[in-house]
Coordinates of C-alpha atoms and ligand atoms in Angstrom, one line a residue:
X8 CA -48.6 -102.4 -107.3
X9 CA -46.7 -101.4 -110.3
X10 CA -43.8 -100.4 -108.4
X11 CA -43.9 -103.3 -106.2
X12 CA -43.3 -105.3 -109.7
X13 CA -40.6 -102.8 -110.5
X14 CA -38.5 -103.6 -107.8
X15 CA -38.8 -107.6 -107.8
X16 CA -37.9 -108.1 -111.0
X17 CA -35.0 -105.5 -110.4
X18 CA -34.0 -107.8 -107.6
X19 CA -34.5 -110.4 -109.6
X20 CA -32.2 -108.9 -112.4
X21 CA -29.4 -108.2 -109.4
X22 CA -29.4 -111.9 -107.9
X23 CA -29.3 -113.5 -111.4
X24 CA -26.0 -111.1 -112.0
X25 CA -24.6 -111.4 -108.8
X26 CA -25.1 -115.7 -108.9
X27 CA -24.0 -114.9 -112.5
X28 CA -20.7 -113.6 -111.6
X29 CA -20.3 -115.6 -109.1
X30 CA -20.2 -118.8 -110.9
X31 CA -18.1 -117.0 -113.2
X32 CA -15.4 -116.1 -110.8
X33 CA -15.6 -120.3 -109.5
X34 CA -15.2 -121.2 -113.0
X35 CA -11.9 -118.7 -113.4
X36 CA -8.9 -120.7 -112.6
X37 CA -7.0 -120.2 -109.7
X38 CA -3.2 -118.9 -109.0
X39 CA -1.1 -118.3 -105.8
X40 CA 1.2 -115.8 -105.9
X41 CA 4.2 -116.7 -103.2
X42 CA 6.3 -112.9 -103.5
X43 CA 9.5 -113.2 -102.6
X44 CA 11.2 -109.8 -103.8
X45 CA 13.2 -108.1 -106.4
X46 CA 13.4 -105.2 -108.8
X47 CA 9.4 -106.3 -109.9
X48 CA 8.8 -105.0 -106.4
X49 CA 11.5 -102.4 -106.2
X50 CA 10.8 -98.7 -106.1
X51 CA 12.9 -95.8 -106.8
X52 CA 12.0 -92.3 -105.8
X53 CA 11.4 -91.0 -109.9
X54 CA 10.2 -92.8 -113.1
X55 CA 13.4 -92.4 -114.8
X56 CA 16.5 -93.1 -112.2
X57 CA 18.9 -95.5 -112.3
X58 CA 19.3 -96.5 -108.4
X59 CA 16.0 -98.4 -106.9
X60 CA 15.4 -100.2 -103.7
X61 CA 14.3 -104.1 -104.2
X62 CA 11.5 -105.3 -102.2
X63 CA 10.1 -102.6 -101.2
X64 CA 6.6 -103.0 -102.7
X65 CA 4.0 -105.4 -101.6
X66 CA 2.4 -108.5 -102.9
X67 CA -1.3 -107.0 -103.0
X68 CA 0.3 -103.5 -104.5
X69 CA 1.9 -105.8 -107.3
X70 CA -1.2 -107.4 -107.9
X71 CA -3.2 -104.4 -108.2
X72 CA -1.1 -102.6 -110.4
X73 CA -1.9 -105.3 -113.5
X74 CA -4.7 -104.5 -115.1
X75 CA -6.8 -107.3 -116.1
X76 CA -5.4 -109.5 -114.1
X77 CA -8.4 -110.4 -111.6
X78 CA -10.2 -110.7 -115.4
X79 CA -8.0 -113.8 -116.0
X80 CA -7.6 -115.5 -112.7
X81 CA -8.6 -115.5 -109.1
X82 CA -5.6 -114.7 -107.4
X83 CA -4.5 -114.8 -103.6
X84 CA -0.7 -113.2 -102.9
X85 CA 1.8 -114.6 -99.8
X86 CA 4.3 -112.7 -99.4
X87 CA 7.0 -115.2 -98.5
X88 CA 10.2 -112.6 -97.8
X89 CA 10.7 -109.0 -99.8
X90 CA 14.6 -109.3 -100.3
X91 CA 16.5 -108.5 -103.4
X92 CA 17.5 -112.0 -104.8
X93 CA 21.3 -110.9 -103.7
X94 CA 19.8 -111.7 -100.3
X95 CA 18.3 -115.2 -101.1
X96 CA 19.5 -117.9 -99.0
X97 CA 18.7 -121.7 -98.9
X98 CA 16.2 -120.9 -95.9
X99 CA 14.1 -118.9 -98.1
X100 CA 14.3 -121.1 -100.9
X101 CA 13.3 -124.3 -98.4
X102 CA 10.2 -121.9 -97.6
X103 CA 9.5 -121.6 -100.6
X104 CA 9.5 -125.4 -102.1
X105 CA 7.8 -126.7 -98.5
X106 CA 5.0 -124.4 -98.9
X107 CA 4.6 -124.7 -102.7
X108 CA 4.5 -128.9 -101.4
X109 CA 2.2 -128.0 -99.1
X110 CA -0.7 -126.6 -101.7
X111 CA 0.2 -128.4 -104.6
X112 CA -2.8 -130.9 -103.5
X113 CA -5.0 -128.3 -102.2
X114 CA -8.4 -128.4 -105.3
X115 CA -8.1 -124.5 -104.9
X116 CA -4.7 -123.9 -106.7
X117 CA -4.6 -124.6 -109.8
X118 CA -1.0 -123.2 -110.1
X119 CA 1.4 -120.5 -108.8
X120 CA 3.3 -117.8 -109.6
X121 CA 6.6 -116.9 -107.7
X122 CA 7.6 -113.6 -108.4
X123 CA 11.7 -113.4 -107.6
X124 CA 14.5 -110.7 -108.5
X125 CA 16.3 -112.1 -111.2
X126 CA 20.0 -112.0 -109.9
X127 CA 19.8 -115.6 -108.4
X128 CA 16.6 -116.4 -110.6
X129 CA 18.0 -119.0 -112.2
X130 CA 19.5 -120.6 -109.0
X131 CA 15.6 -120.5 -107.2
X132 CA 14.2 -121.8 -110.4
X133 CA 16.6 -124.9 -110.7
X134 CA 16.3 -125.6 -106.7
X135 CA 12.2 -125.6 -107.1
X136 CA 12.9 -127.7 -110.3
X137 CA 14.2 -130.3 -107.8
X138 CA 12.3 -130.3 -105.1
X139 CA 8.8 -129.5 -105.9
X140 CA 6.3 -132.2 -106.1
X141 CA 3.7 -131.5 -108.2
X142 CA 2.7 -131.0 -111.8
X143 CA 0.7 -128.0 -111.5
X144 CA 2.7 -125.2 -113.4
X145 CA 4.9 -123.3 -110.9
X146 CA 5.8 -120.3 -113.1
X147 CA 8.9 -117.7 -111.8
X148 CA 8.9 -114.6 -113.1
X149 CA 10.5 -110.6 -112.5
X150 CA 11.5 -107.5 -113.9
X151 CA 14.9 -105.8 -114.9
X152 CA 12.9 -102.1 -114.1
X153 CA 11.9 -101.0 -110.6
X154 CA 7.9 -100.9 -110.4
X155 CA 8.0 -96.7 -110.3
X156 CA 10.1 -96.9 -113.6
X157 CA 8.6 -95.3 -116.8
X158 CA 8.2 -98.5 -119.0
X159 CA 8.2 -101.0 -116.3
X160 CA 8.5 -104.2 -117.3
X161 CA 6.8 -106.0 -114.3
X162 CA 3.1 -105.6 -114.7
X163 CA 3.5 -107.3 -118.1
X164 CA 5.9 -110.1 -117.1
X165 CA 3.3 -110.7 -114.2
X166 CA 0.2 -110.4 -116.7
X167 CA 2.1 -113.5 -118.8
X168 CA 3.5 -115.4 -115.7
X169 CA -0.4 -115.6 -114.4
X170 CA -1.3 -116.6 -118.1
X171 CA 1.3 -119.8 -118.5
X172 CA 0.1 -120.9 -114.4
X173 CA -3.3 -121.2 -115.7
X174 CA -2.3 -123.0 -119.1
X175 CA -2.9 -126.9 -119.0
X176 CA 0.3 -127.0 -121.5
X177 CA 2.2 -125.4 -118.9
X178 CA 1.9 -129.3 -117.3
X179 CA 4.8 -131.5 -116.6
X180 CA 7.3 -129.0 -118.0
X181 CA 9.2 -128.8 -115.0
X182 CA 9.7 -124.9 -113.4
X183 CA 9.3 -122.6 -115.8
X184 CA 10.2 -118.8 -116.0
X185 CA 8.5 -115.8 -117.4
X186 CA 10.3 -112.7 -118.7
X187 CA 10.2 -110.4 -121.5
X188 CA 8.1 -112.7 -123.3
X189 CA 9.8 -116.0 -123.3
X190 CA 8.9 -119.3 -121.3
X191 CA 12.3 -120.9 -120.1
X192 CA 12.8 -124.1 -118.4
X193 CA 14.4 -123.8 -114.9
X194 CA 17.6 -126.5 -115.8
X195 CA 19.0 -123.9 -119.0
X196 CA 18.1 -120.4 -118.4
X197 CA 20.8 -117.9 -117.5
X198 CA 20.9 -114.3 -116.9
X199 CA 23.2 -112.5 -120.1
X200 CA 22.9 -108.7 -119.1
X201 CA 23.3 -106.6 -116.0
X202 CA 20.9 -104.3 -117.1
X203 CA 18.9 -105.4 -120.8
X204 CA 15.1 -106.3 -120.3
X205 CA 16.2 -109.3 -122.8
X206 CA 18.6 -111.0 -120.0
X207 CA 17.2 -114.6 -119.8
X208 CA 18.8 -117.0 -122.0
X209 CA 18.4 -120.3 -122.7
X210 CA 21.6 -120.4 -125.0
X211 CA 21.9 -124.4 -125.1
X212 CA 19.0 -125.6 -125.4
X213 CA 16.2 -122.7 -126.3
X214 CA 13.3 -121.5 -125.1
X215 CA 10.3 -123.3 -124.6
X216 CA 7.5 -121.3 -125.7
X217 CA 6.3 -117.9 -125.9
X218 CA 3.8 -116.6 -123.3
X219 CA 1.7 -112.8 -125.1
X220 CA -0.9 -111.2 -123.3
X221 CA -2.0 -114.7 -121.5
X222 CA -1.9 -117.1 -124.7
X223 CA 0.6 -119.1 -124.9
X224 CA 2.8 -121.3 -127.8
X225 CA 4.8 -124.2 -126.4
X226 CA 7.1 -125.8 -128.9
X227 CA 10.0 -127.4 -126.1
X228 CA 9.7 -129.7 -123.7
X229 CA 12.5 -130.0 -121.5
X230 CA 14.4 -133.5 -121.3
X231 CA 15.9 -133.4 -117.6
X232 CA 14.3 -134.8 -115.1
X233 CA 12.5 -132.6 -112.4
X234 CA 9.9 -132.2 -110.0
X235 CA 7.7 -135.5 -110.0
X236 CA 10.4 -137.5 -111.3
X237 CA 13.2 -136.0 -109.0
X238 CA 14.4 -137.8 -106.0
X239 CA 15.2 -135.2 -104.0
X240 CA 13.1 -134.9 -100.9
X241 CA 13.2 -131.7 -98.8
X242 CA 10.3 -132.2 -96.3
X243 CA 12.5 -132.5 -93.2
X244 CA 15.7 -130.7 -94.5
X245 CA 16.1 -127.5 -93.0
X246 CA 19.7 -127.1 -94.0
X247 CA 22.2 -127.5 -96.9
X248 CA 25.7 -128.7 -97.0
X249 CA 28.3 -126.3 -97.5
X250 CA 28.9 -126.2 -101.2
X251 CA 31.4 -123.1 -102.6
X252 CA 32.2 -121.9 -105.8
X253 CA 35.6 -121.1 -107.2
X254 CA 36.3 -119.0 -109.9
X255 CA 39.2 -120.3 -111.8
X256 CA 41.1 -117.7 -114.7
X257 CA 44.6 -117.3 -115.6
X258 CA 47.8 -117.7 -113.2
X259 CA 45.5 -118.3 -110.3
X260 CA 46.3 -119.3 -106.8
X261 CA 45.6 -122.4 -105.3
X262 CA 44.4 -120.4 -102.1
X263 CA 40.6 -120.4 -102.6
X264 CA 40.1 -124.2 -103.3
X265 CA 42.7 -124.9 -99.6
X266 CA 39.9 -122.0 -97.9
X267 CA 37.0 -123.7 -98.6
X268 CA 38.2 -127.1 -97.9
X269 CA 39.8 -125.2 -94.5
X270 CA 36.1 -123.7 -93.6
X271 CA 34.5 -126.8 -94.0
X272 CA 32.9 -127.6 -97.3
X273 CA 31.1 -130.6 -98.2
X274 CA 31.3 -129.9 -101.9
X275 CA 33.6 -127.4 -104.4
X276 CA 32.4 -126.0 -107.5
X277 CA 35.1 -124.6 -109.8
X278 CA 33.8 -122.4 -112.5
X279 CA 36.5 -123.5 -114.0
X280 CA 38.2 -122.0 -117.5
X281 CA 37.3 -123.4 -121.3
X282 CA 36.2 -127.1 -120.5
X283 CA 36.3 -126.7 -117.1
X284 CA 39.8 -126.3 -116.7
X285 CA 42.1 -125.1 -113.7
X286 CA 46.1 -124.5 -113.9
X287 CA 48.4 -126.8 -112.4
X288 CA 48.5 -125.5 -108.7
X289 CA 44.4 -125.4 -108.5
X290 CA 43.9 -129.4 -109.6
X291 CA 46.8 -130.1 -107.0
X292 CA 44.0 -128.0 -104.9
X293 CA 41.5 -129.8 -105.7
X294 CA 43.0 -133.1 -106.0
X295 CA 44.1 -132.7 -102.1
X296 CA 40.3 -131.6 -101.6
X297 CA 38.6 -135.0 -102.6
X298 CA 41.6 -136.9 -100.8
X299 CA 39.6 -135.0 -97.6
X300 CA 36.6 -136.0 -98.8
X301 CA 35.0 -132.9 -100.4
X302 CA 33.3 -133.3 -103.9
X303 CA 34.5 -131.9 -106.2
X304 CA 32.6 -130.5 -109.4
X305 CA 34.4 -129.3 -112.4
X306 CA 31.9 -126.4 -114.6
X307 CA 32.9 -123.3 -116.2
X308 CA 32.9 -119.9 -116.9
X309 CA 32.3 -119.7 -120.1
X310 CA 28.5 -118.6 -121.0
X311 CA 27.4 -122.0 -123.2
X312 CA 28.5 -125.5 -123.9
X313 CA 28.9 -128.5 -121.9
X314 CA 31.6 -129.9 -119.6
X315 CA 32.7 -133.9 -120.6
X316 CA 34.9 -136.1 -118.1
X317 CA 38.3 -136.6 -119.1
X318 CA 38.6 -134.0 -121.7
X319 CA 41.9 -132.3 -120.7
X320 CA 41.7 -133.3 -117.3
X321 CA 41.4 -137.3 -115.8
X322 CA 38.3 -137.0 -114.0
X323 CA 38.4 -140.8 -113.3
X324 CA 42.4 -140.5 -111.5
X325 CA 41.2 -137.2 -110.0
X326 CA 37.9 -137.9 -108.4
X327 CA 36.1 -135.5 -110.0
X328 CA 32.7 -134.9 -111.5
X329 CA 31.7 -133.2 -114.5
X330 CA 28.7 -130.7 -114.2
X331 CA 27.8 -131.5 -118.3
X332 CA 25.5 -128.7 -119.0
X333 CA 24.9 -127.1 -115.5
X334 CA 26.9 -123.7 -115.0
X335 CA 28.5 -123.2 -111.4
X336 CA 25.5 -121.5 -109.8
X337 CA 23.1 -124.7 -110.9
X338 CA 25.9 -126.9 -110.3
X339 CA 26.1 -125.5 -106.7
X340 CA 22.2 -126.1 -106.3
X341 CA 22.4 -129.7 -107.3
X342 CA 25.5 -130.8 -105.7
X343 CA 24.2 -129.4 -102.1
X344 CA 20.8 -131.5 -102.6
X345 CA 22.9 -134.7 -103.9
X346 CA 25.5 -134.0 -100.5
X347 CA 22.2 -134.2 -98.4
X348 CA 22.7 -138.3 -98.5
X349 CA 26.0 -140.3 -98.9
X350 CA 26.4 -141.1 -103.0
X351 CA 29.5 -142.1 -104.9
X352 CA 31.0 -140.2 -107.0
X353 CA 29.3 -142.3 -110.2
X354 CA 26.1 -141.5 -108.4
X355 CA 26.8 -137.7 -108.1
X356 CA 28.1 -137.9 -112.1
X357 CA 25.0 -139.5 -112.9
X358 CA 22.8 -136.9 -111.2
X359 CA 24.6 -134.3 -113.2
X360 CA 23.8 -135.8 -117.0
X361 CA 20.2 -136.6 -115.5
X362 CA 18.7 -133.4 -114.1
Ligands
LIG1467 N1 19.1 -107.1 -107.6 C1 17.8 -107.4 -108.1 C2 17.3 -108.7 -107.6 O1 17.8 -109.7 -108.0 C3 17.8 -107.3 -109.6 C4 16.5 -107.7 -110.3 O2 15.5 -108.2 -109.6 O3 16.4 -107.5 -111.5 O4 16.6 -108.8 -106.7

């Protein structure tokens, strides 16, 4: 009789833990994890080597290599593509955005994480900024150290990434990304260093918060448009226009700007010296490139600062547009979304001083 007692009110003790635990784990927010690649999922044969393979490590690998993470959110990982971001294209990135569209209304995400190399970070960032229709946080986030590396950074930068897409402030900031600490906003972050764990900038404008150990302290808000208030619609795009870059510098040739018109681009970017300045044989270039109907976009090469129209060049007599504060890889982005419908040109400049 005794022991009969025993064992009910030890299955009693069980079910009112396990409904316990369970109501806990509905109550934990809850994150998707779209992987798409990178050094946070590269591996390299030692701890302490130089040369690493990206995407070579799984989503559900990733995720179980964070400790506490489970603690902090119920998380479910897609792998989406394992490249290095070298290899990301505009069909990967169209992935991405139509299947971040296609949960934002589903009650059982309460945001997502995308974890991305960092090479073209800032061009994935700036797309999804664009395109994505939502305002639950869509956080990006990667590593500068291969996952085998002594010291990774990953784990941690995946650990903070989870903790901003869980953070109500993390709401209506636009795309934000995660590294080394820092919350940047998808329209000014930019990688500074090849190799330094500190690479993402946000040299105009500044961070916008700090993400430690899943708290978080937002002091920014970003001014550009984006996501809910962005008119760019890719549900039934599954293409961009051509749009190339051209690197401008001293005693250049005209030759690039002729080849891309040549190969058929719809748009040219030219990172372009100073203020987005070209010598005289490159504007003759580009000059003859917008009489053939490509846009042209004048940016830069240098690291910070803005492009204005008609500084040293006569945008207005020329035809072209001014990318303001976007550098060449984000001008790129927004000129081959603004190319997907006819626009004038003050349409396209307006785009550029609004997003
Ligand atoms: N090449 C790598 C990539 O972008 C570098 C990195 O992730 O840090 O995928």
């Amino acid at each position: 009789m005794k022991s009969n007692y025993r064992a009910i009110s030890a299955f009693a003790v069980i079910l009112v833990l396990v409904c316990l635990q369970s109501a806990a784990a509905q109550k934990k927010p809850k994150v998707v994890i779209l992987a798409t690649g990178g050094t946070i999922a590269g591996a390299a044969a030692t701890g302490t080597q130089a040369g690493y393979k990206s995407g070579a490590v799984t989503i559900d690998a990733m995720i179980a290599a964070v400790p506490g993470l489970a603690d902090m959110a119920n998380i479910k990982g897609e792998q989406v593509s394992n490249v290095g971001s070298q290899d990301m294209s505009f069909d990967i990135m169209l992935k991405l955005a139509k299947r971040i569209n296609e949960l934002m209304s589903n009650p059982d995400v309460d945001g997502f994480v995308i974890t991305h190399g960092t090479d073209t970070m800032e061009e994935t960032a700036f797309f999804l900024n664009l395109v994505v229709k939502g305002e639950k946080p869509v956080v990006m986030v990667g590593s500068m150290r291969p996952s085998t590396a002594v010291s990774a950074d990953g784990p941690l930068n995946l650990y903070n990434a989870v903790g901003v897409a869980i953070d109500p402030h993390a709401k209506g900031r636009g795309v934000l990304v995660v590294m080394n600490d820092w919350i940047h906003a998808a329209h000014s972050l930019t990688k500074t260093s090849t190799t330094a764990i500190q690479t993402f900038m946000s040299p105009v404008r500044g961070i916008v918060g700090v993400a430690a150990y899943g708290k978080n302290d937002f002091y920014n808000t970003p001014q550009w448009k984006h996501t809910t208030a962005s008119e760019f619609d890719i549900s039934r795009v599954d293409k961009l226009p051509r749009v190339d870059i051209v690197f401008a510098c001293a005693d250049m040739p005209r030759d690039l700007i002729d080849a891309s018109v040549t190969n058929g681009a719809k748009g040219i970017v030219v990172a372009g010296v100073g203020n987005g300045n070209m010598n005289k044989a490159s504007l003759e270039a580009a000059v003859n490139a917008v009489k053939k109907g490509v846009v042209v976009v004048r940016s830069t090469r240098v690291a910070t600062g803005n492009v204005g129209r008609n500084v040293e060049v006569n945008d207005d007599e020329a035809g072209f547009i001014a990318s303001d504060e976007l550098n060449p890889q984000k001008s790129r982005i927004l000129l081959s979304l603004a190319l997907l419908k006819q626009r004038s040109n003050t349409e396209i400049q307006n785009l550029f001083t609004t997003y």
